[in-house]
Amino acid sequence: MMLDWLPPTLIGVLLVLAGVGAIRRINLWRAGQAEEVAILAGLMAMPTRYLHDLHHVVDRDKYISRTHVATGGGFVLAMALIVLVHVFGVNNTLLAWALMAALVMMFCGALFVFKRRLNPPSRLSKGPWMRLPKSLLTFSVTFFVLTLPAAGILPDGTGRWVFTLVLSALILLSLSEVLLGMTWGGPMKHAFAGALHLAFHRRSERFGGGRSTGLKPVLFSDNDAVNKVHGVAKPSDFKWNQLLGFDACVQCGRCEAVCPAFAAGQPLNPKKLIQDMVVGFAGGSDAQYAGSPYPDGKGGVQEVGYAKGGADQIITDGLIHPDTLWSCTTCRACVEECPMMIEHVDAIVDMRRFLTLEKGDTPNKGAQVLENIIATDNPNGHSPESRTYWAADQNLALMKDVKKAEVLFWVSDGAFDMRSQRILRAFVTLLKAAKVDVAILGDEERDSGDVARRLGDDATFQSLAKRNLATLSQYRFSTLVTTDPHAFHCLKNEYGDFGSTALDGVEVLHHTTFLNRLVKEGRLRLDTFKGGKVTYHDPCYLGRYNGEYEAPRELLASLGIDIAEMERSAFRSRCCGGGGGAPITDIPGERRIADMRMEDVVSTGAEMVAVGCQQCTAMLEGVVEPRPVVKDIAEILVGQLVEEVH
Amino acid sequence: MSDIIRRDPRAEWIVRNRLHPLHLSLVKSQQGDVRGPSGLLRKNVRDVGFIGPNGIKRIDRANLLTVDTTTRRSASKDTQTARPLHVVEQADFYIMVVADMVGGRLTAHDKDLLGQAHRLVVQYSDVNSQCCGAVALVCFGQIKDDQLGLSGVDRLFHLEDTVYDGFSPEARLGALQQIESQYQPLHWLFPDSVHGGADLACRFSARIGERLAAHVWQLDREQCLSRGASGSMDIKRATPRIVTLLEECADPIEDTQHQALPMVLEPMAVPSARLKEKGQMAVDASAVPLAEAEFILSAGNGIHNWAQFHATATALGATEGASRVAVDEGFMPRARQVGASGTWVTARVYVAVGISGAIQHMQGIGQCDKVIAINTDAGCDMVKRADLAVIADSDALLMALASLVEQHQLAKHAEQIHGENSNAA
Amino acid sequence: MQPNVNVVSLVSIGRHPQSGRARRAEQDGRAVELGLKLVQDKLTLLHAGNAHETVLRQYAGMGLDGFTVLPQGEGDDAVPVLVAYFKANRQHHSRQIVLTGVNAESGESSGMLPYLLAEQLGWPIVPRIADIVRVDEFEAEVLLALPRGQRRVVTVSLPFIASVDSAAQEPRQSAFARGLRATLTTLDYGSRVDDAVSHWQVAPAKPKPKRLKVVKAKTAADRMKAATAKPVGGGGKVLRNESVEEQAQAIFDLLLEEKVIR
Ligand SMILES: Cc1cc2nc3c(=O)[nH]c(=O)nc-3n(C[C@H](O)[C@H](O)[C@H](O)COP(=O)(O)OP(=O)(O)OC[C@H]3O[C@@H](n4cnc5c(N)ncnc54)[C@H](O)[C@@H]3O)c2cc1C
Ligand code: SF4
Ligand code: SF4
């Protein structure tokens, strides 16, 4: 019996089947909403995006990055050569040798995958993912053996039909995993979807060292009001490339490992969330999910297998509990860590928009805070006329009077809060010491809209943004500085969507950046700091959202402070728990995020933690004493300011 | 009512004179109850009675002598005799005050209205000096207040009938209409209160078709000033016949006493009630929603004996609150959390036990009138905010407070029993 | 709850106490909430005034597909049109419940509207309710809100008007998009200017003087005492070194003075 035809046929059939699966998968994505994407350019850019951006993230874990290069690289090469050598039967010893080399490389990589899977950390999914290294090993060994004759090491027709049959069976096994799995939904799906996701990413600005963190606005218009649903109710309300992005997840659980809400035992696990999104648009239940479940908020976990969804079913009716969505602090730690560049925060806020705008279901204080913002332009419902009370003794120029100034100081809602006012006053003192030509908007300023937007109320955000822009456009200034990273982010990254020229040519800066310049220019004279050990907490909206890690550190260094860095700092900084409206929705967990962050601080032995955000200050000071002192960098600087004697 | 304690020289003299026939009973009433070592009330069986004028021991079983001879006489009773009597022989016009009479007694608000009514009477009399007006009080149900005359009531419409019991606005409205048609008062003053005053005023105004002025806080015969737009505006307008007045609109009567002559009403038809009271629901202090509570005892991280905390709250009749830490630790339910992420309370009196006063907690008590802090740390923010702060261990202090309350309740109980006895006698 | 009872919530334009801006009024929101509890989205949301006021959509956003406005000018009296409206619709709805707030947040805030309506329609009015617990053929059982969280049970015959107290269930959040989609029906029942208002002088509220505690002392000693004694609780008294009993006594006295212990 001659069975030589069998392996190539098998490979061919499986390739076709994989193609069918790919079309089916693509159709699943196409259930999403239309979104303009540069298809060709994206595909062209894909390899660079992979090699540069994705690899850059993966490379934070050297072990897995090397493993992945060997396994993934070996596989892609091997697969191409297999098609040539075994399907088209190109008879070239060189090719065969190359194929074998690729397979050896892949084998070595797969060995390391195997090793990691011997005792996998909890963040990794189990289930089919435990099988994957074995399939990869089988694949490389099988094709190695199959290629031996082609390489001329073994004569053609070696072995009998039994041997061929065994080989074919192994081919079937391993190719089902790596080929069919890719498009029909196995662990290897990440390669297929991941590659396309890189090509058609919704935030292409992220690649090549760029940054794209501003949320995309909801479109409101009078005529579509009747039928259009605002925000994402069903999986099919996502943009198609968002769905594609969810499919790219490798279930590496890096997001889970860094998620503060998950660590606090709140009912959120970003990895599970992404997997639930996949369940949503592909239909079915989460029974197949083999990773860590959502915590239940009381120290236990939610049982897996009961969540059901479909492309046209409301997500919060049975697939995801709203509390999961409201637990997120929008800290972007998950996004930062995700090797597949998945945008968790976008998805979460999209779904929150539906809950707030369409269902009116923002939990706890959410409704009240939004109502206050609407009626008073600040979250606590203070009189808008009292916004400038804090500055009564500060002798600050008002834009209304001076019309133009070099620097506009955006005060933000800290103006209403006694603790934050200390930061504001400290900053003003520094500005004055450096003789900066500065003015404030006074009562004309409004909430930046940050909280409203993260709580899903994009209508209120947009209304605030437009009114703020209208105010700003009346005045002339070259720099806008704020002590509030949340307002900073909105002004810098999100106000651009509303067609105003108010901020054109204006440099929007966080106060640490601005102060750092002043110090470098020698406009502030500062003493060395002689207090005890100091650590620095990176605010999410300053660091991950805006990439400013250096200025605060340089400022502290300029005081002679040698920062005792926390294990999780800079881009890995752990959130204080204060973002995304999380303190307002206040979803119960087992512990508080701020307490965990304070433990991080304590473990450095620091007596003081420097921050650059009023919200972080409030959250960290909310930890019961005794604990290290919490101070904004402006406050620390003021303490060391050398008053010039004239 | 002021409760200034006055000296009674005669009683003091009796106390000094051990031979005086009333000596024993007076001394006894001063000493009060005597408790034995086990805490039981002890009665000295030999201590009953007194030595009569002829040297024989008498026992005053009818309690005739002990009632009025205490050394304590309240100043109010004193002034009762001292205040001049304001007599209205013949009333040419009436100013009606419809009292809330919560619990059968004039409220402070009612008394302010009586004061206001007299100022109106004076103003009307000034113009027409022969003319002489009377302030008439309209009240429903049982009267327990024996000082109506002292509060400025010249005439009294006392409507006591079962139809006016409890919640009976329709029957009361009927009575007001009857008064209106019989006496045509110059003005009707109602307390702007949640005790029924505002409701009755609105009903009356709608019934007789005359527009009222609500939330009035300044009033003379020509013009009145009322708060509108949820207290943010003052509306000045001509004084209408019907007004509802805010608290402290005028000073109560303090220097005169009045006749409080009962008035009679012609019999009238009682309208059939479309509203029927089915009684009051007993709502326990602990079940009152935090936002509505008037008196809150709130626990923080400085509470170590939770059983005692709950017991104290019950004894005080206070609604329980908590700081976030107490809730996080699982000692208190979430619904009891006071503060930025809990409830913003409006309690008049807020007692913070072992709460440091973090800004998020303070936000929740911004509207509290009186804050009392119990804390071991004199430097904490709660102590700075408090109207009264005691630096003490929560455990010991709550214990002392609870026992004070207990004594108070016992004393009140005893007084009640005594009161009933003397009533019976 | 009985589906064949017609519930109408009358709403007005509220005023935020701090900013003075238009908002969903506190008590009116509760009236809508209670209406939604009784008949869900069959609730009729009614306003007499400016039909284009966006605040109305905040009420509708609580879960209604539409709302009805009886168009009125700025200084018009809402009562006559509302009476006309209810008279016109009376035959359809003998089993009718009308819910309002206790006082409006803007304008005179006299709280007369439900009373005038009730008087002219000949319906009973129940003031300051916290809840409606039962509605049957001819009557409803309602809870009246009393101070200190206490409640009184009252039955009232249908149809009736009730004003909803701040103790009633808090209004649910308004969903912006839902309000945006709600359809507006305007019905013309004429209008009448409220003449009396033109004679009023309106000014921002002056602070009301707080009454001082006047001690009418009859003797020199008392006057002395009144002048020197620090009132308990006046301006942050701190008891540091007293015995626990004395401290407890001080607290107790203040509680008595404030009449929270009885
Ligand atoms: C976003 C955010 C929202 C928050 N929202 C709220 C909120 O809504 N409500 C809230 O309460 N907190 C809130 N917090 C928490 C707040 O910051 C504080 O952490 C919390 O209020 C502290 O509670 P505490 O005063 O009970 O505890 P601590 O701060 O630990 O204070 C305990 C106090 O008890 C005293 N004490 C200790 N032992 C004794 C004793 N034996 N006898 C008497 N006194 C004693 C101590 O001196 C101390 O003053 C919030 C925090 C954040 C960041
Ligand atoms: S943004 Fe932060 S809190 Fe939200 S899912 Fe990601 S890691 Fe968790
Ligand atoms: S979402 Fe990203 S980080 Fe999270 S498991 Fe998936 S691939 Fe990993």
GROMACS .gro file of C-alpha atoms in nm, chain A residues 215-404:
model
  190
  215LEU     CA    1  -1.139   5.799   2.487
  216LYS     CA    2  -1.334   5.826   2.166
  217PRO     CA    3  -1.642   6.045   2.189
  218VAL     CA    4  -1.997   5.917   2.163
  219LEU     CA    5  -2.172   6.072   1.867
  220PHE     CA    6  -2.490   6.252   1.960
  221SER     CA    7  -2.706   6.395   1.693
  222ASP     CA    8  -3.067   6.500   1.691
  223ASN     CA    9  -3.192   6.277   1.416
  224ASP     CA   10  -3.043   5.947   1.521
  225ALA     CA   11  -3.174   5.989   1.871
  226VAL     CA   12  -3.475   5.773   1.804
  227ASN     CA   13  -3.322   5.437   1.742
  228LYS     CA   14  -2.958   5.461   1.806
  229VAL     CA   15  -2.831   5.310   2.126
  230HIS     CA   16  -2.555   5.509   2.290
  231GLY     CA   17  -2.265   5.310   2.422
  232VAL     CA   18  -2.231   4.935   2.390
  233ALA     CA   19  -2.529   4.724   2.490
  234LYS     CA   20  -2.454   4.412   2.285
  235PRO     CA   21  -2.131   4.271   2.151
  236SER     CA   22  -2.238   4.375   1.804
  237ASP     CA   23  -2.236   4.739   1.920
  238PHE     CA   24  -1.858   4.731   1.942
  239LYS     CA   25  -1.658   4.838   1.639
  240TRP     CA   26  -1.556   4.538   1.433
  241ASN     CA   27  -1.192   4.589   1.506
  242GLN     CA   28  -1.262   4.595   1.877
  243LEU     CA   29  -1.415   4.249   1.846
  244LEU     CA   30  -1.111   4.142   1.649
  245GLY     CA   31  -0.896   4.278   1.928
  246PHE     CA   32  -1.074   4.069   2.190
  247ASP     CA   33  -1.005   3.761   1.982
  248ALA     CA   34  -0.633   3.832   1.994
  249CYS     CA   35  -0.607   3.762   2.366
  250VAL     CA   36  -0.351   3.494   2.454
  251GLN     CA   37  -0.487   3.458   2.804
  252CYS     CA   38  -0.143   3.533   2.939
  253GLY     CA   39  -0.305   3.697   3.237
  254ARG     CA   40  -0.057   3.978   3.257
  255CYS     CA   41  -0.349   4.213   3.282
  256GLU     CA   42  -0.491   4.010   3.565
  257ALA     CA   43  -0.161   4.019   3.747
  258VAL     CA   44  -0.147   4.397   3.745
  259CYS     CA   45  -0.514   4.480   3.786
  260PRO     CA   46  -0.563   4.660   4.118
  261ALA     CA   47  -0.933   4.581   4.130
  262PHE     CA   48  -0.865   4.211   4.087
  263ALA     CA   49  -0.601   4.221   4.358
  264ALA     CA   50  -0.844   4.395   4.589
  265GLY     CA   51  -1.093   4.116   4.539
  266GLN     CA   52  -1.340   4.330   4.348
  267PRO     CA   53  -1.542   4.139   4.089
  268LEU     CA   54  -1.317   4.225   3.796
  269ASN     CA   55  -1.056   4.030   3.608
  270PRO     CA   56  -0.955   4.199   3.283
  271LYS     CA   57  -0.855   3.871   3.124
  272LYS     CA   58  -1.189   3.712   3.199
  273LEU     CA   59  -1.359   4.026   3.080
  274ILE     CA   60  -1.190   3.998   2.743
  275GLN     CA   61  -1.275   3.630   2.725
  276ASP     CA   62  -1.634   3.710   2.809
  277MET     CA   63  -1.636   3.954   2.522
  278VAL     CA   64  -1.527   3.668   2.297
  279VAL     CA   65  -1.803   3.450   2.440
  280GLY     CA   66  -2.035   3.739   2.369
  281PHE     CA   67  -1.971   3.785   2.002
  282ALA     CA   68  -1.906   3.418   1.927
  283GLY     CA   69  -2.210   3.307   2.131
  284GLY     CA   70  -2.224   3.041   2.399
  285SER     CA   71  -2.121   3.027   2.760
  286ASP     CA   72  -1.802   3.077   2.955
  287ALA     CA   73  -1.784   2.708   3.051
  288GLN     CA   74  -1.465   2.665   2.848
  289TYR     CA   75  -1.285   2.939   3.037
  290ALA     CA   76  -0.998   2.794   3.233
  291GLY     CA   77  -0.841   3.096   3.400
  292SER     CA   78  -0.902   3.280   3.726
  293PRO     CA   79  -1.267   3.372   3.765
  294TYR     CA   80  -1.402   3.706   3.883
  295PRO     CA   81  -1.370   3.752   4.258
  296ASP     CA   82  -1.706   3.782   4.429
  297GLY     CA   83  -1.613   4.082   4.641
  298LYS     CA   84  -1.638   3.889   4.962
  299GLY     CA   85  -1.315   3.696   4.948
  300GLY     CA   86  -1.440   3.413   4.726
  301VAL     CA   87  -1.482   3.377   4.353
  302GLN     CA   88  -1.775   3.373   4.113
  303GLU     CA   89  -1.840   3.033   3.967
  304VAL     CA   90  -1.761   2.996   3.599
  305GLY     CA   91  -1.998   2.839   3.349
  306TYR     CA   92  -2.313   3.041   3.407
  307ALA     CA   93  -2.236   3.343   3.193
  308LYS     CA   94  -2.409   3.330   2.857
  309GLY     CA   95  -2.404   3.567   2.569
  310GLY     CA   96  -2.460   3.623   2.202
  311ALA     CA   97  -2.372   3.889   1.950
  312ASP     CA   98  -2.717   4.044   1.986
  313GLN     CA   99  -2.778   3.990   2.352
  314ILE     CA  100  -2.742   4.262   2.609
  315ILE     CA  101  -2.408   4.204   2.772
  316THR     CA  102  -2.514   4.299   3.122
  317ASP     CA  103  -2.808   4.059   3.102
  318GLY     CA  104  -2.633   3.738   3.186
  319LEU     CA  105  -2.285   3.772   3.045
  320ILE     CA  106  -2.124   4.029   3.271
  321HIS     CA  107  -2.248   4.174   3.596
  322PRO     CA  108  -2.244   4.554   3.590
  323ASP     CA  109  -2.033   4.555   3.908
  324THR     CA  110  -1.751   4.406   3.703
  325LEU     CA  111  -1.756   4.707   3.477
  326TRP     CA  112  -1.783   4.954   3.764
  327SER     CA  113  -1.489   4.805   3.953
  328CYS     CA  114  -1.238   4.932   3.701
  329THR     CA  115  -1.031   5.234   3.798
  330THR     CA  116  -0.937   5.294   3.432
  331CYS     CA  117  -0.574   5.281   3.543
  332ARG     CA  118  -0.464   5.131   3.211
  333ALA     CA  119  -0.224   4.893   3.382
  334CYS     CA  120  -0.382   4.609   3.187
  335VAL     CA  121  -0.352   4.791   2.858
  336GLU     CA  122   0.008   4.877   2.932
  337GLU     CA  123   0.093   4.515   3.006
  338CYS     CA  124  -0.109   4.346   2.738
  339PRO     CA  125   0.123   4.195   2.480
  340MET     CA  126  -0.163   4.185   2.233
  341MET     CA  127  -0.231   4.557   2.269
  342ILE     CA  128  -0.590   4.500   2.364
  343GLU     CA  129  -0.784   4.806   2.482
  344HIS     CA  130  -0.966   4.700   2.796
  345VAL     CA  131  -1.048   5.049   2.915
  346ASP     CA  132  -1.218   5.146   2.590
  347ALA     CA  133  -1.437   4.839   2.611
  348ILE     CA  134  -1.525   4.896   2.974
  349VAL     CA  135  -1.615   5.260   2.925
  350ASP     CA  136  -1.815   5.173   2.613
  351MET     CA  137  -2.029   4.938   2.818
  352ARG     CA  138  -2.056   5.186   3.103
  353ARG     CA  139  -2.189   5.439   2.856
  354PHE     CA  140  -2.480   5.213   2.786
  355LEU     CA  141  -2.549   5.163   3.156
  356THR     CA  142  -2.542   5.532   3.232
  357LEU     CA  143  -2.686   5.691   2.921
  358GLU     CA  144  -2.945   5.431   2.831
  359LYS     CA  145  -3.031   5.257   3.155
  360GLY     CA  146  -2.961   5.527   3.410
  361ASP     CA  147  -2.789   5.273   3.625
  362THR     CA  148  -2.467   5.420   3.762
  363PRO     CA  149  -2.421   5.258   4.102
  364ASN     CA  150  -2.394   5.415   4.446
  365LYS     CA  151  -2.306   5.783   4.445
  366GLY     CA  152  -2.272   5.780   4.068
  367ALA     CA  153  -2.615   5.918   3.994
  368GLN     CA  154  -2.582   6.191   4.251
  369VAL     CA  155  -2.236   6.296   4.139
  370LEU     CA  156  -2.350   6.317   3.779
  371GLU     CA  157  -2.654   6.517   3.880
  372ASN     CA  158  -2.431   6.754   4.071
  373ILE     CA  159  -2.194   6.794   3.781
  374ILE     CA  160  -2.484   6.872   3.554
  375ALA     CA  161  -2.638   7.127   3.789
  376THR     CA  162  -2.326   7.287   3.935
  377ASP     CA  163  -2.029   7.190   3.714
  378ASN     CA  164  -1.859   7.020   4.005
  379PRO     CA  165  -1.907   6.673   4.149
  380ASN     CA  166  -1.999   6.769   4.503
  381GLY     CA  167  -2.268   7.020   4.419
  382HIS     CA  168  -2.091   7.324   4.555
  383SER     CA  169  -2.201   7.665   4.448
  384PRO     CA  170  -2.019   7.753   4.125
  385GLU     CA  171  -1.964   8.094   4.276
  386SER     CA  172  -1.750   7.948   4.550
  387ARG     CA  173  -1.493   7.802   4.314
  388THR     CA  174  -1.244   8.076   4.377
  389TYR     CA  175  -1.287   8.110   4.752
  390TRP     CA  176  -0.965   7.919   4.808
  391ALA     CA  177  -0.772   8.188   4.626
  392ALA     CA  178  -0.915   8.482   4.816
  393ASP     CA  179  -0.576   8.550   4.975
  394GLN     CA  180  -0.365   8.445   4.679
  395ASN     CA  181  -0.381   8.760   4.477
  396LEU     CA  182  -0.412   8.574   4.149
  397ALA     CA  183  -0.499   8.742   3.824
  398LEU     CA  184  -0.827   8.640   3.665
  399MET     CA  185  -0.833   8.579   3.292
  400LYS     CA  186  -1.159   8.768   3.282
  401ASP     CA  187  -0.966   9.080   3.382
  402VAL     CA  188  -0.628   9.036   3.217
  403LYS     CA  189  -0.744   8.858   2.900
  404LYS     CA  190  -0.399   8.721   2.838
   0.00000   0.00000   0.00000
